[in-house]
Coordinates of C-alpha atoms and ligand atoms in Angstrom, one line a residue:
M1 CA 79.1 -4.4 50.4
R2 CA 82.4 -3.4 48.8
P3 CA 84.8 -6.4 49.3
G4 CA 88.5 -6.1 48.3
N5 CA 89.1 -9.5 46.8
V6 CA 87.3 -12.3 44.9
T7 CA 87.0 -14.6 47.8
D8 CA 85.2 -12.0 49.8
V9 CA 82.9 -11.2 46.8
L10 CA 82.0 -14.8 46.7
S11 CA 81.2 -15.0 50.4
E12 CA 79.0 -11.9 50.1
L13 CA 77.2 -13.5 47.1
R14 CA 76.1 -16.4 49.4
R15 CA 73.6 -14.0 51.1
D16 CA 70.1 -14.7 49.9
G17 CA 69.1 -12.1 47.2
A18 CA 72.6 -10.7 46.8
K19 CA 73.6 -9.3 43.4
V20 CA 76.8 -8.1 41.8
I21 CA 77.0 -4.5 40.7
A22 CA 79.8 -3.5 38.3
G23 CA 79.2 -0.3 36.3
G24 CA 75.6 -0.1 37.3
Q25 CA 74.5 1.1 33.9
S26 CA 72.0 -1.6 33.5
L27 CA 71.4 -2.7 37.1
V28 CA 70.6 0.8 38.4
P29 CA 67.8 1.4 35.8
V30 CA 66.5 -2.1 36.6
L31 CA 66.4 -1.1 40.3
A32 CA 64.8 2.3 39.5
M33 CA 62.0 0.5 37.6
R34 CA 61.6 -1.9 40.5
L35 CA 62.2 -4.8 38.2
A36 CA 64.5 -6.4 40.8
Q37 CA 64.8 -5.9 44.6
P38 CA 68.2 -7.4 45.6
T39 CA 68.8 -7.6 49.4
T40 CA 72.5 -6.8 49.0
L41 CA 74.5 -5.2 46.3
V42 CA 78.0 -6.5 46.0
D43 CA 80.2 -3.8 44.4
I44 CA 83.2 -5.4 42.7
N45 CA 85.0 -2.2 41.9
A46 CA 87.4 -2.3 44.8
V47 CA 88.8 -5.7 43.7
E48 CA 92.1 -4.6 42.0
E49 CA 92.7 -7.8 40.0
L50 CA 89.4 -7.4 38.3
H51 CA 90.6 -4.1 36.7
T52 CA 93.3 -5.9 34.7
L53 CA 93.3 -5.7 30.9
R54 CA 96.3 -7.7 29.5
T55 CA 97.5 -9.5 26.4
E56 CA 98.2 -13.2 27.0
P57 CA 99.5 -15.8 24.6
G58 CA 96.8 -16.1 22.0
G59 CA 94.6 -13.1 22.9
V60 CA 93.4 -10.4 25.3
R61 CA 91.9 -10.9 28.7
L62 CA 89.6 -8.3 30.3
G63 CA 88.8 -8.4 34.0
A64 CA 85.2 -8.0 35.3
A65 CA 85.7 -4.4 36.3
V66 CA 87.3 -3.2 33.0
R67 CA 85.1 -0.4 31.6
Q68 CA 84.0 -0.4 28.0
R69 CA 85.7 2.9 27.5
T70 CA 89.0 1.7 29.0
A71 CA 88.9 -1.2 26.6
Q72 CA 88.0 1.1 23.7
R73 CA 91.1 3.2 24.4
D74 CA 93.6 0.4 25.2
P75 CA 96.2 -0.4 22.5
A76 CA 95.8 -4.1 23.3
I77 CA 92.3 -4.0 21.7
A78 CA 94.0 -3.8 18.3
E79 CA 94.6 -7.6 18.7
V80 CA 90.8 -8.1 18.5
P81 CA 89.7 -5.6 15.8
L82 CA 86.0 -6.7 16.0
L83 CA 85.8 -5.6 19.7
G84 CA 87.3 -2.2 18.7
M85 CA 84.8 -1.9 15.9
A86 CA 81.8 -2.6 18.2
L87 CA 82.6 -0.7 21.4
P88 CA 81.9 2.8 20.0
W89 CA 78.4 1.7 19.2
I90 CA 77.5 1.0 22.8
G91 CA 75.2 3.8 24.2
H92 CA 77.1 7.0 24.8
R93 CA 80.6 7.8 26.1
E94 CA 79.2 8.5 29.6
I95 CA 77.6 5.0 29.6
R96 CA 80.8 3.4 28.4
S97 CA 82.9 5.2 31.0
R98 CA 81.0 3.3 33.7
G99 CA 79.7 0.2 32.0
T100 CA 81.9 -2.9 32.0
V101 CA 82.6 -5.3 29.2
C102 CA 81.8 -8.3 31.4
G103 CA 78.7 -6.5 32.8
S104 CA 77.3 -6.2 29.3
L105 CA 77.8 -10.0 28.8
A106 CA 76.2 -10.8 32.2
H107 CA 73.2 -8.6 31.5
A108 CA 72.7 -10.4 28.1
D109 CA 70.4 -7.9 26.5
P110 CA 69.4 -9.4 23.1
A111 CA 70.2 -6.1 21.3
A112 CA 73.6 -5.6 23.0
E113 CA 76.8 -5.5 20.8
L114 CA 79.3 -7.3 23.0
P115 CA 77.5 -10.7 23.4
A116 CA 77.4 -10.9 19.6
V117 CA 81.1 -10.0 19.3
A118 CA 82.0 -12.5 22.1
I119 CA 80.2 -15.3 20.2
C120 CA 81.6 -14.3 16.8
M121 CA 85.2 -14.3 18.2
E122 CA 84.7 -17.5 20.2
A123 CA 85.5 -15.7 23.4
T124 CA 85.5 -17.6 26.7
L125 CA 84.3 -16.4 30.1
T126 CA 85.9 -17.4 33.4
I127 CA 83.4 -17.7 36.2
A128 CA 84.2 -18.1 39.9
G129 CA 81.8 -19.7 42.4
P130 CA 81.5 -21.7 45.6
K131 CA 82.7 -24.8 43.8
G132 CA 85.8 -23.2 42.2
E133 CA 86.4 -21.7 38.8
R134 CA 84.9 -22.8 35.4
T135 CA 85.2 -21.5 31.9
V136 CA 82.4 -21.2 29.4
D137 CA 82.5 -20.6 25.7
A138 CA 80.5 -17.5 24.8
V139 CA 78.4 -19.5 22.4
D140 CA 77.1 -21.6 25.3
F141 CA 76.8 -18.7 27.8
F142 CA 73.6 -17.0 26.7
T143 CA 70.6 -19.1 27.3
A144 CA 67.6 -16.7 26.9
A145 CA 66.9 -13.0 26.9
M146 CA 68.7 -11.4 29.9
T147 CA 69.7 -14.9 31.0
T148 CA 73.0 -16.7 31.1
T149 CA 74.6 -19.7 32.7
V150 CA 75.9 -17.6 35.6
Q151 CA 74.3 -18.6 38.9
P152 CA 73.4 -16.1 41.7
E153 CA 76.4 -17.2 43.8
E154 CA 78.8 -16.9 40.9
L155 CA 81.0 -14.0 39.6
I156 CA 82.3 -13.6 36.0
T157 CA 86.0 -12.7 36.8
S158 CA 87.2 -12.2 33.2
V159 CA 86.6 -12.7 29.5
F160 CA 89.2 -13.8 27.0
F161 CA 89.1 -12.8 23.4
P162 CA 91.3 -14.8 20.9
R163 CA 93.7 -12.6 18.9
A164 CA 92.8 -12.1 15.2
T165 CA 95.1 -13.8 12.7
E166 CA 96.8 -12.0 9.8
T167 CA 94.4 -13.5 7.2
Q168 CA 91.2 -12.4 8.9
G169 CA 89.0 -9.5 8.2
F170 CA 86.0 -8.2 10.2
G171 CA 82.7 -6.5 9.7
F172 CA 80.4 -4.8 12.2
A173 CA 77.3 -2.7 11.7
E174 CA 74.0 -2.0 13.3
I175 CA 70.9 0.2 12.7
A176 CA 69.5 2.2 15.6
R177 CA 66.9 5.0 15.4
R178 CA 69.3 7.4 17.1
H179 CA 73.0 7.2 17.8
G180 CA 73.4 5.6 21.3
D181 CA 70.1 3.7 21.2
F182 CA 70.1 0.0 21.4
A183 CA 70.3 -1.6 17.9
L184 CA 67.2 -2.6 16.1
S185 CA 69.4 -5.2 14.4
G186 CA 73.1 -5.7 13.9
V187 CA 75.8 -8.0 12.6
A188 CA 79.3 -9.0 13.7
I189 CA 81.4 -10.9 11.1
R190 CA 84.7 -12.7 11.0
V191 CA 86.1 -13.9 7.6
D192 CA 89.3 -15.8 7.1
A193 CA 90.8 -15.6 3.6
K194 CA 93.8 -17.8 4.0
D195 CA 92.4 -19.7 1.0
R196 CA 90.9 -16.8 -1.0
M197 CA 88.7 -19.0 -3.1
R198 CA 87.3 -20.9 -0.1
P199 CA 87.2 -18.3 2.7
S200 CA 85.7 -19.3 6.0
A201 CA 83.0 -16.9 7.4
R202 CA 81.1 -16.6 10.7
I203 CA 78.3 -14.2 11.3
T204 CA 76.5 -13.3 14.5
C205 CA 73.2 -11.4 14.3
F206 CA 71.8 -9.5 17.2
G207 CA 68.6 -7.6 18.1
I208 CA 66.7 -10.3 16.2
S209 CA 66.0 -13.1 18.7
D210 CA 66.2 -13.7 22.4
I211 CA 69.9 -14.3 22.1
P212 CA 72.5 -13.5 19.4
R213 CA 72.3 -16.1 16.6
V214 CA 75.5 -17.3 15.0
R215 CA 75.9 -19.1 11.6
D216 CA 78.7 -20.4 9.6
V217 CA 78.4 -18.8 6.1
S218 CA 81.6 -20.1 4.6
E219 CA 79.8 -22.1 1.8
Q220 CA 77.7 -19.0 0.8
L221 CA 80.7 -16.7 0.7
S222 CA 82.8 -19.2 -1.2
A223 CA 80.1 -19.7 -3.7
A224 CA 79.8 -15.9 -4.2
V225 CA 83.5 -15.5 -4.5
G226 CA 83.6 -18.4 -7.0
R227 CA 81.4 -16.5 -9.4
D228 CA 83.7 -13.5 -10.1
G229 CA 86.9 -14.4 -8.4
P230 CA 88.6 -12.8 -5.3
D231 CA 89.4 -9.5 -7.1
A232 CA 85.8 -8.7 -8.0
P233 CA 84.8 -5.2 -6.6
E234 CA 83.3 -5.2 -3.1
A235 CA 80.0 -3.8 -4.4
R236 CA 79.6 -6.7 -6.9
L237 CA 80.2 -9.3 -4.2
R238 CA 77.7 -7.6 -2.0
T239 CA 75.1 -7.9 -4.8
V240 CA 75.9 -11.6 -5.4
L241 CA 75.6 -12.2 -1.6
A242 CA 72.1 -10.6 -1.4
A243 CA 70.2 -13.9 -1.9
A244 CA 72.2 -15.8 0.7
A245 CA 71.8 -12.9 3.2
K246 CA 68.0 -12.9 2.7
E247 CA 68.0 -16.7 3.5
L248 CA 70.1 -16.0 6.6
A249 CA 67.7 -13.3 7.7
A250 CA 64.7 -15.6 7.3
D251 CA 66.5 -18.2 9.4
V252 CA 67.7 -16.1 12.3
V253 CA 65.2 -13.3 12.8
D254 CA 62.5 -14.8 15.0
T255 CA 61.6 -11.8 17.2
G256 CA 57.9 -11.0 16.8
G257 CA 58.7 -7.3 16.3
D258 CA 57.8 -4.4 18.5
E259 CA 56.9 -0.7 18.3
H260 CA 60.4 0.1 16.9
G261 CA 60.4 -2.4 14.0
S262 CA 58.5 -5.4 12.7
Q263 CA 59.9 -8.8 12.1
A264 CA 59.8 -8.1 8.3
Y265 CA 61.7 -4.8 8.8
R266 CA 64.4 -6.5 10.9
R267 CA 64.8 -9.2 8.2
Q268 CA 65.4 -6.4 5.6
L269 CA 68.0 -4.9 7.9
I270 CA 69.8 -8.2 8.4
T271 CA 69.8 -8.8 4.6
A272 CA 71.3 -5.4 3.9
L273 CA 73.8 -5.4 6.8
A274 CA 74.9 -9.0 6.3
S275 CA 75.6 -8.8 2.6
R276 CA 77.4 -5.4 2.9
E277 CA 79.5 -6.4 5.9
L278 CA 80.4 -9.9 4.6
A279 CA 81.7 -8.3 1.3
R280 CA 83.6 -5.7 3.3
A281 CA 85.1 -8.2 5.7
Y282 CA 86.1 -10.5 2.8
A283 CA 87.8 -7.6 1.0
K284 CA 89.7 -6.7 4.3
A285 CA 90.7 -10.3 4.8
V286 CA 92.0 -10.5 1.2
R287 CA 94.0 -7.3 1.7
A288 CA 95.4 -8.5 5.0
S289 CA 96.5 -11.9 3.5
S290 CA 98.0 -10.1 0.5
H291 CA 100.2 -8.0 2.8
T292 CA 101.2 -11.2 4.6
D293 CA 102.2 -12.8 1.2
E294 CA 104.2 -9.7 0.3
E295 CA 106.0 -9.8 3.6
K296 CA 106.8 -13.5 3.1
A297 CA 108.1 -12.8 -0.4
Ligands
LIG301 C1 71.2 5.2 28.3 C2 71.8 3.8 28.1 C3 72.1 3.4 26.9 C4 72.7 2.1 26.7 N1 73.0 1.7 25.5 C5 73.5 0.5 25.3 C6 73.8 0.0 24.0 O1 73.6 0.6 22.9 N2 74.4 -1.3 23.9 C7 74.7 -2.0 24.9 O2 75.1 -3.2 24.8 N3 74.4 -1.6 26.2 C8 73.9 -0.4 26.4 N4 73.6 0.1 27.7 C9 74.0 -0.8 28.8 C10 75.5 -0.7 29.1 O3 76.3 -1.2 28.1 C11 75.8 -1.4 30.5 O4 76.9 -0.9 30.9 C12 76.0 -2.9 30.4 O5 74.8 -3.6 29.8 C13 76.1 -3.5 31.8 O6 77.3 -3.3 32.3 P1 77.5 -2.7 33.8 O7 79.0 -2.9 34.1 O8 77.0 -1.4 33.8 O9 76.7 -3.8 34.7 P2 75.7 -3.6 35.9 O10 74.6 -2.6 35.5 O11 76.5 -3.3 37.1 O12 75.1 -5.1 36.0 C14 74.3 -5.6 35.0 C15 73.9 -7.0 35.4 O13 75.0 -7.9 35.2 C16 75.3 -8.5 36.5 N5 76.8 -8.5 36.5 C17 77.6 -7.4 36.2 N6 78.9 -7.8 36.3 C18 78.9 -9.1 36.7 C19 79.9 -10.1 36.9 N7 81.2 -9.8 36.8 N8 79.6 -11.3 37.3 C20 78.3 -11.7 37.4 N9 77.2 -10.8 37.2 C21 77.6 -9.5 36.8 C22 74.7 -7.6 37.5 O14 74.4 -8.4 38.7 C23 73.4 -7.2 36.8 O15 72.5 -8.2 36.8 C24 73.0 1.3 27.9 C25 72.8 1.8 29.1 C26 72.2 3.0 29.3 C27 71.8 3.5 30.7

């Protein structure tokens, strides 16, 4: 079915065994492997309002049919730098040209980039269903591997990412065996250096558990900054952060491991990526807040 508006999408979704298809980049492989047998596919691509990508007061909203590549190329994404940093890591250009941002959130692959970014940035999802519309914070949206709070009769209509502030800096990195593969492990980081000696820091790790794991690491970053001061070289801060990153890795990595990498290896990856990207994000946040101070002066 290819309805032209959200109301008709919702009435098609009432059919027993119906499923939304957006970009098809995850669902079609699932169908090919016979892992799901929906009775009806409800294609949302003819619904014009779902293709909207717009800035709103406080952030950027992406409709459910907005492709990952469209988002990557839209100037509005500069408002959410972490999203811009993560999008190029998703599969290949051909995948991103069809795959949607909301489809990736709905699919909830534990190794996917966008769920981690959405949690790190405190994004909210708008979901339409038979009982009306509801919003869910990204942190509450993912409940298990490939599982979210979206019900079979519901449709994610959009996701809203809050705009970055001028004292924030970001870090994103992942390790995959080949470019375009799903990540073995990765991190998405947001640091706020409004107070340079007591920065706030939030890290989301992915590819390491059934859902992305988020932690507030403000204390750890502040303690590390306190040792050498905010102007210490990034490499020095990274070294100082290594112990805290190792503790974080022991806490968040609970996957049993697979043929691509053991639990111990993934812990090493998170230790290395978290310390490097936290130091980098802090340095960026300090630079951004210095510019702001200069402008004010
Ligand atoms: C070769 C290859 C490599 C890939 N590499 C990566 C990668 O490195 N990182 C990564 O994150 N992803 C990767 N992907 C997946 C890709 O990002 C998908 O596009 C994405 O996961 C799903 O988006 P989609 O729009 O294609 O959704 P679809 O495939 O259409 O749907 C996926 C699931 O989400 C549901 N759904 C979709 N939209 C909605 C909605 N609006 N409301 C409710 N339910 C909805 C569908 O019913 C289905 O269950 C890869 C895919 C391929 C084929």
